[in-house]
Short mmCIF file of C-alpha atoms and ligand atoms in Angstrom, two decimals:
data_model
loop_
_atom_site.label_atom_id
_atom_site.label_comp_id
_atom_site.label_asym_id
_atom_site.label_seq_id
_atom_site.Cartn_x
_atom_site.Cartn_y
_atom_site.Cartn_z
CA UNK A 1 25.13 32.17 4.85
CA UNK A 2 24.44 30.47 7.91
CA UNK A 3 22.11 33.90 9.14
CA UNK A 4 20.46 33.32 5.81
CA UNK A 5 19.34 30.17 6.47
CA UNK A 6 18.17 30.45 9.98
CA UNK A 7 16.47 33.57 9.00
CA UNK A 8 14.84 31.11 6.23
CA UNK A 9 14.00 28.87 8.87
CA UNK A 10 11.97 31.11 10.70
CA UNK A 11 9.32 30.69 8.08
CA UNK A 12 9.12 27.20 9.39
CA UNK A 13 6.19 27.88 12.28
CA UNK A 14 4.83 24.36 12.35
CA UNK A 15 5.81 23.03 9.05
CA UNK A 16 8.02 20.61 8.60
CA UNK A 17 9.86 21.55 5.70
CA UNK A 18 10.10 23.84 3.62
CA UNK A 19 10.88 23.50 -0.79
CA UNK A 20 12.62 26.35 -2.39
CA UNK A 21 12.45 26.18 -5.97
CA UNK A 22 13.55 29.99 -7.15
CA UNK A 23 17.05 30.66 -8.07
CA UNK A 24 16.77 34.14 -6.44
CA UNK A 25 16.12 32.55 -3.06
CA UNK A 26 18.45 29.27 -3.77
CA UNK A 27 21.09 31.35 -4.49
CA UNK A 28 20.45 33.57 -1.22
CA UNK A 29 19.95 30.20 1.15
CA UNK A 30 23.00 28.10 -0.31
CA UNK A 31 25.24 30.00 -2.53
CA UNK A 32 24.69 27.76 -5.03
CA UNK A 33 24.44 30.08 -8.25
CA UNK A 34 23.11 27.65 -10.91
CA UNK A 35 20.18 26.75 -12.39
CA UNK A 36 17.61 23.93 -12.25
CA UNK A 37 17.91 23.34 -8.23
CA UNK A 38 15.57 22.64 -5.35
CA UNK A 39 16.47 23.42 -1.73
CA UNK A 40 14.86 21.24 1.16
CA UNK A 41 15.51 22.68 4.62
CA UNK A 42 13.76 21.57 8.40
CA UNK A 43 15.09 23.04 11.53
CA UNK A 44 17.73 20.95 11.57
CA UNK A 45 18.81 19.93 8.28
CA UNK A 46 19.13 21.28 4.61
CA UNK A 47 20.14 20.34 1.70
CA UNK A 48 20.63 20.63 -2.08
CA UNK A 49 19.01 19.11 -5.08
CA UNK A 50 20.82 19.34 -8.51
CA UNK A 51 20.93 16.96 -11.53
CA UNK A 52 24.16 15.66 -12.78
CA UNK A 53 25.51 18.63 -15.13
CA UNK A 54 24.89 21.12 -11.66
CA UNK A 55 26.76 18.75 -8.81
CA UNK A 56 30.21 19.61 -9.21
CA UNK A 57 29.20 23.62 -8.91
CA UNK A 58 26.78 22.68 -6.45
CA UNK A 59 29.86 21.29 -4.02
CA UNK A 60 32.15 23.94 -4.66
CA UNK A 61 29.41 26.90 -4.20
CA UNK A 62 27.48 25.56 -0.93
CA UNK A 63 28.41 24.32 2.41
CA UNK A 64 25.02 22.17 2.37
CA UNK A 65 24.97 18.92 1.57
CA UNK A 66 24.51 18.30 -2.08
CA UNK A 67 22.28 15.73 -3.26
CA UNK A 68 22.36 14.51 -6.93
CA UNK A 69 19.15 13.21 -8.30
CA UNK A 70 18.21 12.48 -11.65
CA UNK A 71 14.20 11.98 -11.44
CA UNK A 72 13.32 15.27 -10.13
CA UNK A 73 10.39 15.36 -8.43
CA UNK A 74 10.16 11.34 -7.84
CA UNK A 75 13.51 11.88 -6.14
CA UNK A 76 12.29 14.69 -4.06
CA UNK A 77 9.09 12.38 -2.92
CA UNK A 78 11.49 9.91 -1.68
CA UNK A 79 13.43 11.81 0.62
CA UNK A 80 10.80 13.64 1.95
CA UNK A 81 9.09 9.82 3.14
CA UNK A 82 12.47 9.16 4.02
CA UNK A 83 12.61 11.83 6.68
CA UNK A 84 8.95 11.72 7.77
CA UNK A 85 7.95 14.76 6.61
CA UNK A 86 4.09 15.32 6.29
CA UNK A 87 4.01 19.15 6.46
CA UNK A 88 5.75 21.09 3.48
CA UNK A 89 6.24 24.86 2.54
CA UNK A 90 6.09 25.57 -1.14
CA UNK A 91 7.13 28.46 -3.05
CA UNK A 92 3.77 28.71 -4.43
CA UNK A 93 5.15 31.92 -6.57
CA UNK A 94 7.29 30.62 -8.83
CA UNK A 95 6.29 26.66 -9.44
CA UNK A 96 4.42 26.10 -12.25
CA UNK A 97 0.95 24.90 -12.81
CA UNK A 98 2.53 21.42 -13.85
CA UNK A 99 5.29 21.08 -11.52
CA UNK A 100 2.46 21.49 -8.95
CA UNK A 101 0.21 18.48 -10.47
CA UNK A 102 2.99 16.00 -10.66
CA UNK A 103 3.86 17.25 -6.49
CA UNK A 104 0.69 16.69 -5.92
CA UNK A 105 0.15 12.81 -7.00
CA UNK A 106 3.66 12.45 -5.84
CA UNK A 107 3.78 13.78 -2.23
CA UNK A 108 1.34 10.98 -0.76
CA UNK A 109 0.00 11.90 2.72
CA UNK A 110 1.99 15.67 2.65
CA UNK A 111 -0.12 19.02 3.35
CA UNK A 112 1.56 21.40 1.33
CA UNK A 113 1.51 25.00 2.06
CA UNK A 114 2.04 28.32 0.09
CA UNK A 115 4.66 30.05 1.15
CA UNK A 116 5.04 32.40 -2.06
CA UNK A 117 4.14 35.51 -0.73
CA UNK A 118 5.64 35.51 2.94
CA UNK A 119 8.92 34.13 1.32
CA UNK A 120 9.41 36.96 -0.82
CA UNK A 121 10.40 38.87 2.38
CA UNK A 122 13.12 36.87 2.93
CA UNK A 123 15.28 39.03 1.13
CA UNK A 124 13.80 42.43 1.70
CA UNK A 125 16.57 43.55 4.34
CA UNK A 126 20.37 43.57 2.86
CA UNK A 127 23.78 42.87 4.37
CA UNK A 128 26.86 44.80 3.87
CA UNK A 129 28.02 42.27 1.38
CA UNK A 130 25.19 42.92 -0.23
CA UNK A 131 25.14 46.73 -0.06
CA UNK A 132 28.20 46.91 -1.72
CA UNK A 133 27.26 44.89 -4.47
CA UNK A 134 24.08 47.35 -5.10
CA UNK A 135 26.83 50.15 -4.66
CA UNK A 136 28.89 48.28 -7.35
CA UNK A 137 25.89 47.28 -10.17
CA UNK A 138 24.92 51.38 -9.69
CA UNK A 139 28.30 52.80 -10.76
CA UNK A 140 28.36 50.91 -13.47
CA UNK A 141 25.07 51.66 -14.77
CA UNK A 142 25.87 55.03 -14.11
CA UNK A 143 29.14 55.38 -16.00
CA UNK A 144 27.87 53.77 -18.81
CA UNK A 145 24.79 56.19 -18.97
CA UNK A 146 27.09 58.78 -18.89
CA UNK A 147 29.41 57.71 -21.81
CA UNK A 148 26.69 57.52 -23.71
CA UNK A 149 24.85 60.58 -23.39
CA UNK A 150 28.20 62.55 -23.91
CA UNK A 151 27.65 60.80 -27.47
CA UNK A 152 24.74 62.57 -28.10
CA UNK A 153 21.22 61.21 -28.11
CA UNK A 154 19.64 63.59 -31.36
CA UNK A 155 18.99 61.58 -34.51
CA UNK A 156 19.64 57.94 -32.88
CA UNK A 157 17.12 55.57 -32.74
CA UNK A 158 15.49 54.81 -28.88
CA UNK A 159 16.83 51.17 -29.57
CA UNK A 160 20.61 51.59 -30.98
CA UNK A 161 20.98 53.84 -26.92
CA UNK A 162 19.54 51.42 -25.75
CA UNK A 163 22.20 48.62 -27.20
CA UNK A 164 24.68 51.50 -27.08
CA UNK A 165 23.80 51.70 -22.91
CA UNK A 166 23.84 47.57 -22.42
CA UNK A 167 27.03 47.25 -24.38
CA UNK A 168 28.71 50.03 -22.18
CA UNK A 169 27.10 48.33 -19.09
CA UNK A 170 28.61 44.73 -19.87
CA UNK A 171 31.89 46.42 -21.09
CA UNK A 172 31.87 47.17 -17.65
CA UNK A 173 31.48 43.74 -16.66
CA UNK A 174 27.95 43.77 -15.96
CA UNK A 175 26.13 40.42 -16.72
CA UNK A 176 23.24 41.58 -18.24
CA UNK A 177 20.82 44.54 -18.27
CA UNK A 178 18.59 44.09 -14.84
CA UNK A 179 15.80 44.66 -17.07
CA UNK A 180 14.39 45.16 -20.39
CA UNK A 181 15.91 49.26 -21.08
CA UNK A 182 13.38 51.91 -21.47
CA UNK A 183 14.42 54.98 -23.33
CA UNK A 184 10.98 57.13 -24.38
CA UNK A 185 11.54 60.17 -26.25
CA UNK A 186 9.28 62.94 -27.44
CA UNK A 187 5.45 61.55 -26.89
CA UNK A 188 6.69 58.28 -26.51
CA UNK A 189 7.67 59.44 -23.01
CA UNK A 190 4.67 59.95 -21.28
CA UNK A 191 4.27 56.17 -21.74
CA UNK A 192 5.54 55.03 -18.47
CA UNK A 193 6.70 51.47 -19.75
CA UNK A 194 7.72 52.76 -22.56
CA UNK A 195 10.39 50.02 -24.10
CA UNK A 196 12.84 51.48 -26.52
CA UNK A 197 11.42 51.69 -29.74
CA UNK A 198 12.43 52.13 -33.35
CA UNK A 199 11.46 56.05 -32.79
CA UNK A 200 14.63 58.17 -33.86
CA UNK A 201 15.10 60.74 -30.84
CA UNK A 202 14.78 64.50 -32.28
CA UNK A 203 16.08 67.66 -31.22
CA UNK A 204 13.95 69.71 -28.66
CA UNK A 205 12.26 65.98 -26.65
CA UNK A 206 12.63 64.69 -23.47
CA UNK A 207 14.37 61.31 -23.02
CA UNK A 208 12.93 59.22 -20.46
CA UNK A 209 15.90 56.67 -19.87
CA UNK A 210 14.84 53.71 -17.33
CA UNK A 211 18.36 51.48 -16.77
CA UNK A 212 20.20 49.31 -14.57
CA UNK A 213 22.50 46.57 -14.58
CA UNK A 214 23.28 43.08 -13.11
CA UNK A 215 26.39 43.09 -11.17
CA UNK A 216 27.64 40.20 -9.03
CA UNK A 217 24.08 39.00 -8.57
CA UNK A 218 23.02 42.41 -8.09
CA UNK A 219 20.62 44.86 -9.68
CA UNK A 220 20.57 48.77 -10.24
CA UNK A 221 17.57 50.57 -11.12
CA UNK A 222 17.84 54.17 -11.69
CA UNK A 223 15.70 56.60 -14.32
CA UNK A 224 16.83 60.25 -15.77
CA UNK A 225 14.75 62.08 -17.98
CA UNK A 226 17.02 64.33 -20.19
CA UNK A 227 16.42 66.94 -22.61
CA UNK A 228 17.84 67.41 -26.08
CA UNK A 229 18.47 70.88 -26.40
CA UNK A 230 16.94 73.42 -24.30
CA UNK A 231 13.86 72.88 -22.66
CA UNK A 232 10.97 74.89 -22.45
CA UNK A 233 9.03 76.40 -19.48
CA UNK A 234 6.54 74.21 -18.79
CA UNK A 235 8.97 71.31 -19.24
CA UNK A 236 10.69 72.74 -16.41
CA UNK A 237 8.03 73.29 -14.53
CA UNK A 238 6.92 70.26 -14.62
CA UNK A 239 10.12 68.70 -13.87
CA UNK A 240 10.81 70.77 -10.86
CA UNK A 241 7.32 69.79 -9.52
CA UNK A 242 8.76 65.67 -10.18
CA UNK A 243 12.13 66.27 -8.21
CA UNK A 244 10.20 68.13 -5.72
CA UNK A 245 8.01 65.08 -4.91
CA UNK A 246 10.90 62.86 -4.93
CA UNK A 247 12.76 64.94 -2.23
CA UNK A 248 9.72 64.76 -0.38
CA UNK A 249 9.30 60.89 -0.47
CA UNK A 250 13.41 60.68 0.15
CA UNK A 251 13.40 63.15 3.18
CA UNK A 252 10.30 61.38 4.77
CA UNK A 253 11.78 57.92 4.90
CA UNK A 254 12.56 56.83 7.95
CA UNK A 255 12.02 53.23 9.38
CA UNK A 256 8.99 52.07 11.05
CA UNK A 257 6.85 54.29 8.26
CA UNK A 258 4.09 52.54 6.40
CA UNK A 259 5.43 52.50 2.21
CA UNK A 260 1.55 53.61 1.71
CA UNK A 261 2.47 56.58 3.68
CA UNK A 262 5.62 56.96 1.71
CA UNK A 263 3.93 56.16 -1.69
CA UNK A 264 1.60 59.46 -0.31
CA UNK A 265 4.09 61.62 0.31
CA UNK A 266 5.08 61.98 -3.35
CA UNK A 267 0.98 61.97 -4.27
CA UNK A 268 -0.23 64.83 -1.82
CA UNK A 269 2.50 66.82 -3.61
CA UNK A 270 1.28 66.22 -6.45
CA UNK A 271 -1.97 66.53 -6.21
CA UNK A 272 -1.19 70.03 -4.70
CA UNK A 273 -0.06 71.08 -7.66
CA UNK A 274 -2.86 69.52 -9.74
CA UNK A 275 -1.09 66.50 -11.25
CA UNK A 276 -1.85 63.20 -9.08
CA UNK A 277 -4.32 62.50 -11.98
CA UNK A 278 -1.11 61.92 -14.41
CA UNK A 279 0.99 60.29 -11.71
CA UNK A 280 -0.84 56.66 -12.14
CA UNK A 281 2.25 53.72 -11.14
CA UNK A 282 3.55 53.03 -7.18
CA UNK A 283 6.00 54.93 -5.73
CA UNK A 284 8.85 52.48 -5.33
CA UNK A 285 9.75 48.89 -4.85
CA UNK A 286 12.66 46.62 -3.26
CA UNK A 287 15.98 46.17 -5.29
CA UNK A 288 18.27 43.30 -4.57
CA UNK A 289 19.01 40.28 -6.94
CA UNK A 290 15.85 40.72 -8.31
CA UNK A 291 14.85 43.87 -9.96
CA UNK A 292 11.27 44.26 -8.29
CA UNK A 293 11.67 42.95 -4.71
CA UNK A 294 9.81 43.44 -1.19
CA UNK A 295 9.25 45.68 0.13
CA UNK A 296 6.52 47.13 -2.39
CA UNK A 297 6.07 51.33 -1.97
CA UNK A 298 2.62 51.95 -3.07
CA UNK A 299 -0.65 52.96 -1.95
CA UNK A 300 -1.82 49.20 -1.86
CA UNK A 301 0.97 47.95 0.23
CA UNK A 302 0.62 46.94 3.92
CA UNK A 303 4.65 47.08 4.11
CA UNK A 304 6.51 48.60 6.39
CA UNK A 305 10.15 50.30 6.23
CA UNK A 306 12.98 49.00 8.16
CA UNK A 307 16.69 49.62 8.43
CA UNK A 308 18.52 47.99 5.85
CA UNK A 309 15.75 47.73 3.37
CA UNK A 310 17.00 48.99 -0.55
CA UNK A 311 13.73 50.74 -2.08
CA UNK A 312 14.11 53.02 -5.17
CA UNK A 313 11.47 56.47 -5.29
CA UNK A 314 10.32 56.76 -8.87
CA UNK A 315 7.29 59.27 -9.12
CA UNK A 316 6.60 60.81 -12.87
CA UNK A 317 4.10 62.42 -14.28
CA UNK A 318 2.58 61.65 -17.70
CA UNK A 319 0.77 63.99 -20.35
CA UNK A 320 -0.56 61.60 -22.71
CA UNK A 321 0.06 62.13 -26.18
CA UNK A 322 2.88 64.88 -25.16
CA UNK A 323 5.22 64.28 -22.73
CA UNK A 324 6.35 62.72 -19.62
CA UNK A 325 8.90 62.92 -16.70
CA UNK A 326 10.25 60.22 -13.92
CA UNK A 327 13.25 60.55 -12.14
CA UNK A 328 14.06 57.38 -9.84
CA UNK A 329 16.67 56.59 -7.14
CA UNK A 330 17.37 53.85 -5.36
CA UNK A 331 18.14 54.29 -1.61
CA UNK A 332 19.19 52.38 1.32
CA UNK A 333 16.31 52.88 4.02
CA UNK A 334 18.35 53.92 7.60
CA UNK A 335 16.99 54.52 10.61
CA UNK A 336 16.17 58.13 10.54
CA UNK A 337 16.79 58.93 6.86
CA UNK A 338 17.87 57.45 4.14
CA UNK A 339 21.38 56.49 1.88
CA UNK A 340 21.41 56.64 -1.85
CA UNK A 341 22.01 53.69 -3.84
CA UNK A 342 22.33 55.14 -7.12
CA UNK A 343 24.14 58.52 -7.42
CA UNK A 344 22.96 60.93 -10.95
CA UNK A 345 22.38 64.36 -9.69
CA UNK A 346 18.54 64.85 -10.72
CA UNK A 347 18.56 68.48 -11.82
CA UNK A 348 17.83 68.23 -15.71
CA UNK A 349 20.39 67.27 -17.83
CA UNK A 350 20.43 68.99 -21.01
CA UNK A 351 21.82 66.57 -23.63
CA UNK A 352 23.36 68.94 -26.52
CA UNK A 353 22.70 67.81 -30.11
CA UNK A 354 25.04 66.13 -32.04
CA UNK A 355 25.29 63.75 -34.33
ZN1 ZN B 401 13.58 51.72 -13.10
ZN1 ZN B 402 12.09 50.85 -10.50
#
């Protein structure tokens, strides 16, 4: 925790302070695991904001000081003249257009700053601890895909595998899905966000099945696309050419690479074969207690890999109006290669009809 925090503090530069106001980064800085906090920290001190129904978790979760205020934001504005501070980080991502205004009239004589963007890095490289908890949030997502799909998929409804998959997931002891499940069958697959619907899955369709879990804090992201039945040549083909530009992107990472350079990995072997046109989303993105983290992978992205960085690889491809393919793993980036987070062998998996 204390690593955390001084890591935090190197954001400082010549501020004074710095206001954290998401949970994801709370959490990460203090321990503290409720809700409705704020986190003040200078190079010296830090401490933590909470209302009256938060201070007894507060003390028991954090080692910081724990201050209880019940006037959030007039509160705030007096301990900030308190300690003199006239220079102020904010997390400019994730306060609201309101919260700003009343900061704003509140914090006489304080420059505030926007942190938002540089902040979200503060996370991007994992600890053990962590690691294991990604390890953890994966097995369970995976063991529940599994039960399900030995159920059958053929004459079910997108949405009843998708409750089917959460139920399994929090039988497990997950806390909730780590995002809303996508399972896209037949046409419905080549949409790439496709939700699960109120389509009933057929015989003869691929299953695009997008999942992962919150475990301990921690999220899994993983996608299979499965087939129900036997699938036909161009299918396979098709898939082949998707696992084939995943391998690529997970046998090129290595740290110090550009994720652009990643991110065109996966396209250039595409494109090769004549389908970068239906490949249209980013590569990857960072996985910790948020889904969609730092680093991003993508052709946009001026991030750079380094050792102990979690990233998934997710390339598809997407016939509209027929059908579409993504397989996505998450990994742990190394030094000269790469561990992987989530563990489903890739190869298709043919899901045999029943009912
Ligand atoms: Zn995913
Ligand atoms: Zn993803």
């Amino acid at each position: 925790m204390e690593t955390r925090l001084s890591n935090a503090r190197g954001y400082l530069e010549d501020l004074d302070a710095i206001l954290l106001c998401s949970r994801p980064n709370i959490t990460y800085v203090s321990g503290y695991t409720g809700s409705d906090a704020l986190l003040l920290f200078t190079s010296e001190e830090a401490a933590l904001f909470v209302d009256s129904r938060n201070t007894t978790q507060a003390r028991q979760e954090t080692p910081l000081s724990v201050h209880e205020i019940t006037r959030k934001w007039e509160d705030l504005a007096g301990h900030l003249t308190e300690k003199g501070i006239k220079t102020l980080g904010i997390e400019s991502n994730s306060l609201d257009v309101d919260s700003f205004l009343v900061m704003n009239e509140l914090f006489t004589g304080i420059e505030m700053t926007p942190l938002g963007k540089q902040l979200l890095y503060l996370r991007a490289k994992k600890e053990e601890q962590e690691i294991g908890r990604l390890l953890k949030a994966a097995e369970v997502a995976r063991l529940s895909l599994l039960t399900v799909l030995d159920k059958g998929l053929v004459g079910k409804r997108e949405r009843d595998v998708a409750l089917d998959l959460e139920w399994h997931m929090r039988l497990r002891g997950a806390q909730a899905p780590s995002f809303e499940l996508i399972v896209a069958s037949g046409w419905r697959s080549a949409l790439p966000h496709g939700v699960a619907s109120e389509k009933v899955i057929e015989s003869g369709e691929p299953v695009v099945i997008d999942f992962g879990c919150v475990l301990d804090g921690y999220c899994s992201d993983e996608t299979v696309t499965v087939f129900t039945g036997e699938p036909d040549p161009e299918f396979i083909r098709m898939y082949d050419h998707v696992r084939a530009a995943q391998e690529e992107a997970l046998n090129g990472i290595v740290s110090g690479l550009k994720t652009k350079d990643l991110d065109n990995l996966a396209r250039t072997y595409l494109a090769t074969h004549g389908l970068a046109e239906y490949f249209g989303h980013g590569l990857g993105h960072g996985v910790g207690m948020e889904v969609h983290e730092m680093p991003s992978v993508s052709s946009l992205s001026n991030d750079v890999l380094d050792e102990g960085m979690v990233i998934t690889i997710e390339p598809g491809v997407y016939l509209p109006g027929r059908f579409g393919i993504r397989l996505e793993d998450t990994v742990l980036v190394r030094d000269s290669s790469c561990k992987r987070i989530t563990n489903i062998d890739k190869g298709i998996i043919r899901v045999i009809s029943q009912r």
